[in-house]
Amino acid sequence: MARRPIIRDESIIAAARSVFLQRGIRATTAEVAQEAGVSEGSIFKRFKSKEELFEAAMAHELLEDPPLLRLIEGAAGQEDLHRALLEIGEEYIALLRQVVPLSLMLWSNAGLVEDGRPRILCRDDAIPRRLLRAITQLFDAEQQRGRLRRHDASISARALMGALHNYVVFEILYGEDLSPPPRAFIEGLLDIALHGLLVRPPGSPPPPRA
């Protein structure tokens, strides 16, 4: 007698991730089953609802370590802080282009929201929370080295992350075509962050580049 093929959770989750990224939360479990080559009943033996399947499929995108985390952790103490922050900004925009649409899907489905917020984004190990901690630690470390002035590092981290998030939200939601390209935007953002907006008195030397 031929053995029944083994149905692995990982195969279903991979299929679900592919379908949900293409179709959004409107995708059906029947479409996921077809992509995975299994019956719809096989899915519901493992996941109680489509929402639970969606959360499992998106956990990779919203919980697992992105390369950006390692980039941030390795940035402290680099000779050229400006260049390190530029690379972090470019990687962060690339990540946000994936994460923001997923977050919007979570917010738009009542089955994924608890106490007014998506459950998966409220977890302590969710990527946005971990990135905030990592960037805060980076800024704090650079303050300790004397390369950045003393300030609440979490505010600096939120300012940087917030500006990059705004850039991607405008791009996705409004089809923004007036903004400069990502690299030019980050360069301008870092110029403000590292050098400020105040006009220097005539004859004063330019601020040192971090």
mmCIF file of N, CA and C in Angstrom, residues 59-150:
data_model
loop_
_atom_site.group_PDB
_atom_site.id
_atom_site.type_symbol
_atom_site.label_atom_id
_atom_site.label_comp_id
_atom_site.label_asym_id
_atom_site.label_seq_id
_atom_site.Cartn_x
_atom_site.Cartn_y
_atom_site.Cartn_z
ATOM 1 N N ALA A 59 4.483 35.413 10.787
ATOM 2 C CA ALA A 59 5.434 35.444 11.898
ATOM 3 C C ALA A 59 6.866 35.583 11.392
ATOM 4 N N HIS A 60 7.166 34.946 10.267
ATOM 5 C CA HIS A 60 8.519 35.038 9.704
ATOM 6 C C HIS A 60 8.857 36.485 9.366
ATOM 7 N N GLU A 61 7.887 37.201 8.808
ATOM 8 C CA GLU A 61 8.137 38.572 8.378
ATOM 9 C C GLU A 61 8.158 39.544 9.559
ATOM 10 N N LEU A 62 7.414 39.227 10.620
ATOM 11 C CA LEU A 62 7.217 40.190 11.704
ATOM 12 C C LEU A 62 7.936 39.836 12.997
ATOM 13 N N LEU A 63 8.489 38.612 13.091
ATOM 14 C CA LEU A 63 9.107 38.196 14.347
ATOM 15 C C LEU A 63 10.554 37.753 14.197
ATOM 16 N N GLU A 64 10.895 37.113 13.079
ATOM 17 C CA GLU A 64 12.241 36.559 12.951
ATOM 18 C C GLU A 64 13.266 37.643 12.621
ATOM 19 N N ASP A 65 14.505 37.388 13.011
ATOM 20 C CA ASP A 65 15.564 38.388 12.865
ATOM 21 C C ASP A 65 15.760 38.798 11.403
ATOM 22 N N PRO A 66 15.604 40.091 11.096
ATOM 23 C CA PRO A 66 15.981 40.555 9.757
ATOM 24 C C PRO A 66 17.468 40.882 9.745
ATOM 25 N N PRO A 67 18.110 40.852 8.578
ATOM 26 C CA PRO A 67 19.530 41.228 8.503
ATOM 27 C C PRO A 67 19.786 42.625 9.065
ATOM 28 N N LEU A 68 18.772 43.492 9.039
ATOM 29 C CA LEU A 68 18.938 44.841 9.546
ATOM 30 C C LEU A 68 19.366 44.864 11.006
ATOM 31 N N LEU A 69 18.869 43.931 11.801
ATOM 32 C CA LEU A 69 19.243 43.898 13.216
ATOM 33 C C LEU A 69 20.750 43.705 13.381
ATOM 34 N N ARG A 70 21.313 42.792 12.614
ATOM 35 C CA ARG A 70 22.757 42.549 12.705
ATOM 36 C C ARG A 70 23.537 43.770 12.222
ATOM 37 N N LEU A 71 23.007 44.453 11.221
ATOM 38 C CA LEU A 71 23.665 45.661 10.708
ATOM 39 C C LEU A 71 23.707 46.736 11.786
ATOM 40 N N ILE A 72 22.601 46.909 12.507
ATOM 41 C CA ILE A 72 22.551 47.910 13.583
ATOM 42 C C ILE A 72 23.506 47.532 14.707
ATOM 43 N N GLU A 73 23.478 46.269 15.083
ATOM 44 C CA GLU A 73 24.324 45.817 16.193
ATOM 45 C C GLU A 73 25.807 45.956 15.878
ATOM 46 N N GLY A 74 26.154 45.881 14.597
ATOM 47 C CA GLY A 74 27.557 46.008 14.219
ATOM 48 C C GLY A 74 27.990 47.421 13.890
ATOM 49 N N ALA A 75 27.068 48.393 13.996
ATOM 50 C CA ALA A 75 27.371 49.759 13.573
ATOM 51 C C ALA A 75 28.109 50.556 14.638
ATOM 52 N N ALA A 76 27.897 50.221 15.913
ATOM 53 C CA ALA A 76 28.504 50.997 16.997
ATOM 54 C C ALA A 76 30.027 50.963 16.887
ATOM 55 N N GLY A 77 30.639 52.123 16.939
ATOM 56 C CA GLY A 77 32.086 52.204 16.910
ATOM 57 C C GLY A 77 32.699 52.227 15.528
ATOM 58 N N GLN A 78 31.885 52.114 14.471
ATOM 59 C CA GLN A 78 32.450 52.188 13.129
ATOM 60 C C GLN A 78 33.065 53.565 12.896
ATOM 61 N N GLU A 79 34.120 53.604 12.118
ATOM 62 C CA GLU A 79 34.849 54.860 11.910
ATOM 63 C C GLU A 79 33.956 55.931 11.299
ATOM 64 N N ASP A 80 33.138 55.555 10.323
ATOM 65 C CA ASP A 80 32.283 56.522 9.644
ATOM 66 C C ASP A 80 30.838 56.286 10.088
ATOM 67 N N LEU A 81 30.404 57.000 11.114
ATOM 68 C CA LEU A 81 29.053 56.828 11.643
ATOM 69 C C LEU A 81 28.005 57.238 10.615
ATOM 70 N N HIS A 82 28.284 58.293 9.867
ATOM 71 C CA HIS A 82 27.349 58.752 8.835
ATOM 72 C C HIS A 82 27.077 57.642 7.830
ATOM 73 N N ARG A 83 28.118 57.002 7.366
ATOM 74 C CA ARG A 83 27.964 55.923 6.380
ATOM 75 C C ARG A 83 27.185 54.750 6.984
ATOM 76 N N ALA A 84 27.485 54.425 8.252
ATOM 77 C CA ALA A 84 26.781 53.321 8.904
ATOM 78 C C ALA A 84 25.286 53.608 9.017
ATOM 79 N N LEU A 85 24.945 54.852 9.386
ATOM 80 C CA LEU A 85 23.532 55.214 9.507
ATOM 81 C C LEU A 85 22.856 55.261 8.145
ATOM 82 N N LEU A 86 23.585 55.635 7.125
ATOM 83 C CA LEU A 86 23.033 55.636 5.769
ATOM 84 C C LEU A 86 22.660 54.215 5.347
ATOM 85 N N GLU A 87 23.542 53.267 5.602
ATOM 86 C CA GLU A 87 23.261 51.864 5.268
ATOM 87 C C GLU A 87 22.073 51.344 6.065
ATOM 88 N N ILE A 88 22.001 51.717 7.339
ATOM 89 C CA ILE A 88 20.875 51.297 8.177
ATOM 90 C C ILE A 88 19.569 51.870 7.621
ATOM 91 N N GLY A 89 19.598 53.136 7.223
ATOM 92 C CA GLY A 89 18.397 53.764 6.674
ATOM 93 C C GLY A 89 17.921 53.082 5.411
ATOM 94 N N GLU A 90 18.850 52.743 4.519
ATOM 95 C CA GLU A 90 18.466 52.081 3.266
ATOM 96 C C GLU A 90 17.867 50.704 3.536
ATOM 97 N N GLU A 91 18.474 49.954 4.455
ATOM 98 C CA GLU A 91 17.940 48.632 4.787
ATOM 99 C C GLU A 91 16.597 48.737 5.490
ATOM 100 N N TYR A 92 16.437 49.780 6.304
ATOM 101 C CA TYR A 92 15.184 49.947 7.031
ATOM 102 C C TYR A 92 14.038 50.264 6.073
ATOM 103 N N ILE A 93 14.277 51.104 5.086
ATOM 104 C CA ILE A 93 13.250 51.393 4.085
ATOM 105 C C ILE A 93 12.872 50.127 3.325
ATOM 106 N N ALA A 94 13.866 49.317 2.959
ATOM 107 C CA ALA A 94 13.580 48.063 2.264
ATOM 108 C C ALA A 94 12.724 47.141 3.122
ATOM 109 N N LEU A 95 13.032 47.071 4.419
ATOM 110 C CA LEU A 95 12.240 46.231 5.327
ATOM 111 C C LEU A 95 10.828 46.784 5.485
ATOM 112 N N LEU A 96 10.699 48.098 5.650
ATOM 113 C CA LEU A 96 9.384 48.702 5.832
ATOM 114 C C LEU A 96 8.480 48.470 4.627
ATOM 115 N N ARG A 97 9.068 48.420 3.443
ATOM 116 C CA ARG A 97 8.257 48.169 2.252
ATOM 117 C C ARG A 97 7.592 46.797 2.305
ATOM 118 N N GLN A 98 8.139 45.887 3.102
ATOM 119 C CA GLN A 98 7.514 44.586 3.308
ATOM 120 C C GLN A 98 6.581 44.596 4.520
ATOM 121 N N VAL A 99 7.025 45.238 5.601
ATOM 122 C CA VAL A 99 6.314 45.151 6.874
ATOM 123 C C VAL A 99 5.075 46.039 6.919
ATOM 124 N N VAL A 100 5.143 47.240 6.348
ATOM 125 C CA VAL A 100 3.999 48.150 6.435
ATOM 126 C C VAL A 100 2.743 47.560 5.798
ATOM 127 N N PRO A 101 2.808 46.999 4.575
ATOM 128 C CA PRO A 101 1.583 46.389 4.024
ATOM 129 C C PRO A 101 1.041 45.261 4.901
ATOM 130 N N LEU A 102 1.938 44.468 5.503
ATOM 131 C CA LEU A 102 1.484 43.395 6.393
ATOM 132 C C LEU A 102 0.803 43.977 7.620
ATOM 133 N N SER A 103 1.358 45.050 8.164
ATOM 134 C CA SER A 103 0.757 45.686 9.334
ATOM 135 C C SER A 103 -0.630 46.224 9.002
ATOM 136 N N LEU A 104 -0.777 46.789 7.810
ATOM 137 C CA LEU A 104 -2.083 47.299 7.404
ATOM 138 C C LEU A 104 -3.095 46.159 7.295
ATOM 139 N N MET A 105 -2.651 45.012 6.799
ATOM 140 C CA MET A 105 -3.537 43.845 6.740
ATOM 141 C C MET A 105 -3.992 43.445 8.137
ATOM 142 N N LEU A 106 -3.069 43.465 9.084
ATOM 143 C CA LEU A 106 -3.401 43.087 10.457
ATOM 144 C C LEU A 106 -4.425 44.043 11.052
ATOM 145 N N TRP A 107 -4.196 45.330 10.878
ATOM 146 C CA TRP A 107 -5.096 46.327 11.443
ATOM 147 C C TRP A 107 -6.489 46.257 10.823
ATOM 148 N N SER A 108 -6.563 45.833 9.565
ATOM 149 C CA SER A 108 -7.845 45.874 8.852
ATOM 150 C C SER A 108 -8.731 44.672 9.120
ATOM 151 N N ASN A 109 -8.221 43.679 9.859
ATOM 152 C CA ASN A 109 -9.015 42.472 10.099
ATOM 153 C C ASN A 109 -9.306 42.316 11.579
ATOM 154 N N ALA A 110 -10.583 42.371 11.930
ATOM 155 C CA ALA A 110 -10.982 42.330 13.339
ATOM 156 C C ALA A 110 -10.535 41.048 14.024
ATOM 157 N N GLY A 111 -10.443 39.944 13.280
ATOM 158 C CA GLY A 111 -10.047 38.675 13.876
ATOM 159 C C GLY A 111 -8.603 38.638 14.316
ATOM 160 N N LEU A 112 -7.811 39.626 13.881
ATOM 161 C CA LEU A 112 -6.392 39.675 14.220
ATOM 162 C C LEU A 112 -6.085 40.721 15.280
ATOM 163 N N VAL A 113 -7.138 41.418 15.729
ATOM 164 C CA VAL A 113 -6.963 42.529 16.654
ATOM 165 C C VAL A 113 -7.526 42.169 18.026
ATOM 166 N N GLU A 114 -6.786 42.527 19.043
ATOM 167 C CA GLU A 114 -7.211 42.282 20.419
ATOM 168 C C GLU A 114 -6.940 43.538 21.231
ATOM 169 N N ASP A 115 -7.968 44.032 21.943
ATOM 170 C CA ASP A 115 -7.855 45.282 22.697
ATOM 171 C C ASP A 115 -7.433 46.443 21.800
ATOM 172 N N GLY A 116 -7.929 46.399 20.565
ATOM 173 C CA GLY A 116 -7.686 47.511 19.653
ATOM 174 C C GLY A 116 -6.386 47.461 18.893
ATOM 175 N N ARG A 117 -5.542 46.432 19.135
ATOM 176 C CA ARG A 117 -4.256 46.364 18.454
ATOM 177 C C ARG A 117 -4.003 44.938 17.960
ATOM 178 N N PRO A 118 -3.301 44.803 16.835
ATOM 179 C CA PRO A 118 -2.967 43.464 16.344
ATOM 180 C C PRO A 118 -2.123 42.709 17.364
ATOM 181 N N ARG A 119 -2.515 41.483 17.661
ATOM 182 C CA ARG A 119 -1.825 40.692 18.688
ATOM 183 C C ARG A 119 -0.341 40.521 18.378
ATOM 184 N N ILE A 120 -0.037 40.183 17.144
ATOM 185 C CA ILE A 120 1.341 39.818 16.803
ATOM 186 C C ILE A 120 2.282 41.025 16.924
ATOM 187 N N LEU A 121 1.759 42.246 16.705
ATOM 188 C CA LEU A 121 2.596 43.432 16.804
ATOM 189 C C LEU A 121 2.811 43.871 18.245
ATOM 190 N N CYS A 122 1.983 43.342 19.164
ATOM 191 C CA CYS A 122 2.114 43.702 20.576
ATOM 192 C C CYS A 122 3.126 42.821 21.300
ATOM 193 N N ARG A 123 3.600 41.786 20.635
ATOM 194 C CA ARG A 123 4.567 40.906 21.274
ATOM 195 C C ARG A 123 5.891 41.635 21.478
ATOM 196 N N ASP A 124 6.580 41.306 22.546
ATOM 197 C CA ASP A 124 7.835 41.978 22.864
ATOM 198 C C ASP A 124 8.910 41.673 21.828
ATOM 199 N N ASP A 125 8.789 40.525 21.130
ATOM 200 C CA ASP A 125 9.793 40.160 20.138
ATOM 201 C C ASP A 125 9.391 40.562 18.721
ATOM 202 N N ALA A 126 8.337 41.370 18.574
ATOM 203 C CA ALA A 126 7.973 41.870 17.251
ATOM 204 C C ALA A 126 9.105 42.753 16.721
ATOM 205 N N ILE A 127 9.340 42.690 15.426
ATOM 206 C CA ILE A 127 10.476 43.374 14.823
ATOM 207 C C ILE A 127 10.501 44.876 15.124
ATOM 208 N N PRO A 128 9.386 45.619 15.007
ATOM 209 C CA PRO A 128 9.477 47.059 15.286
ATOM 210 C C PRO A 128 9.988 47.367 16.691
ATOM 211 N N ARG A 129 9.554 46.592 17.681
ATOM 212 C CA ARG A 129 10.014 46.820 19.048
ATOM 213 C C ARG A 129 11.507 46.523 19.186
ATOM 214 N N ARG A 130 11.958 45.453 18.555
ATOM 215 C CA ARG A 130 13.359 45.074 18.651
ATOM 216 C C ARG A 130 14.246 46.072 17.924
ATOM 217 N N LEU A 131 13.761 46.596 16.800
ATOM 218 C CA LEU A 131 14.537 47.598 16.078
ATOM 219 C C LEU A 131 14.667 48.877 16.897
ATOM 220 N N LEU A 132 13.586 49.276 17.560
ATOM 221 C CA LEU A 132 13.648 50.464 18.401
ATOM 222 C C LEU A 132 14.691 50.290 19.502
ATOM 223 N N ARG A 133 14.698 49.121 20.133
ATOM 224 C CA ARG A 133 15.683 48.876 21.187
ATOM 225 C C ARG A 133 17.102 48.896 20.623
ATOM 226 N N ALA A 134 17.283 48.276 19.449
ATOM 227 C CA ALA A 134 18.628 48.189 18.868
ATOM 228 C C ALA A 134 19.159 49.568 18.472
ATOM 229 N N ILE A 135 18.316 50.391 17.841
ATOM 230 C CA ILE A 135 18.764 51.718 17.421
ATOM 231 C C ILE A 135 18.994 52.612 18.636
ATOM 232 N N THR A 136 18.148 52.467 19.662
ATOM 233 C CA THR A 136 18.358 53.220 20.899
ATOM 234 C C THR A 136 19.705 52.853 21.511
ATOM 235 N N GLN A 137 20.032 51.576 21.546
ATOM 236 C CA GLN A 137 21.314 51.135 22.099
ATOM 237 C C GLN A 137 22.476 51.655 21.267
ATOM 238 N N LEU A 138 22.303 51.712 19.943
ATOM 239 C CA LEU A 138 23.352 52.248 19.072
ATOM 240 C C LEU A 138 23.617 53.716 19.390
ATOM 241 N N PHE A 139 22.566 54.506 19.474
ATOM 242 C CA PHE A 139 22.736 55.927 19.771
ATOM 243 C C PHE A 139 23.318 56.137 21.174
ATOM 244 N N ASP A 140 22.885 55.330 22.107
ATOM 245 C CA ASP A 140 23.425 55.445 23.460
ATOM 246 C C ASP A 140 24.922 55.128 23.468
ATOM 247 N N ALA A 141 25.310 54.084 22.732
ATOM 248 C CA ALA A 141 26.727 53.707 22.669
ATOM 249 C C ALA A 141 27.556 54.829 22.045
ATOM 250 N N GLU A 142 27.014 55.476 21.014
ATOM 251 C CA GLU A 142 27.758 56.561 20.368
ATOM 252 C C GLU A 142 27.826 57.796 21.258
ATOM 253 N N GLN A 143 26.827 57.985 22.116
ATOM 254 C CA GLN A 143 26.910 59.059 23.100
ATOM 255 C C GLN A 143 28.013 58.766 24.111
ATOM 256 N N GLN A 144 28.105 57.517 24.517
ATOM 257 C CA GLN A 144 29.148 57.128 25.470
ATOM 258 C C GLN A 144 30.541 57.343 24.876
ATOM 259 N N ARG A 145 30.651 57.169 23.556
ATOM 260 C CA ARG A 145 31.941 57.382 22.898
ATOM 261 C C ARG A 145 32.220 58.862 22.671
ATOM 262 N N GLY A 146 31.230 59.707 22.889
ATOM 263 C CA GLY A 146 31.423 61.135 22.713
ATOM 264 C C GLY A 146 31.220 61.616 21.290
ATOM 265 N N ARG A 147 30.685 60.759 20.410
ATOM 266 C CA ARG A 147 30.482 61.171 19.024
ATOM 267 C C ARG A 147 29.109 61.807 18.802
ATOM 268 N N LEU A 148 28.167 61.586 19.702
ATOM 269 C CA LEU A 148 26.869 62.238 19.669
ATOM 270 C C LEU A 148 26.660 62.938 20.999
ATOM 271 N N ARG A 149 25.995 64.089 20.965
ATOM 272 C CA ARG A 149 25.780 64.812 22.211
ATOM 273 C C ARG A 149 24.785 64.060 23.079
ATOM 274 N N ARG A 150 24.883 64.291 24.373
ATOM 275 C CA ARG A 150 24.017 63.604 25.314
ATOM 276 C C ARG A 150 22.568 64.001 25.077
#
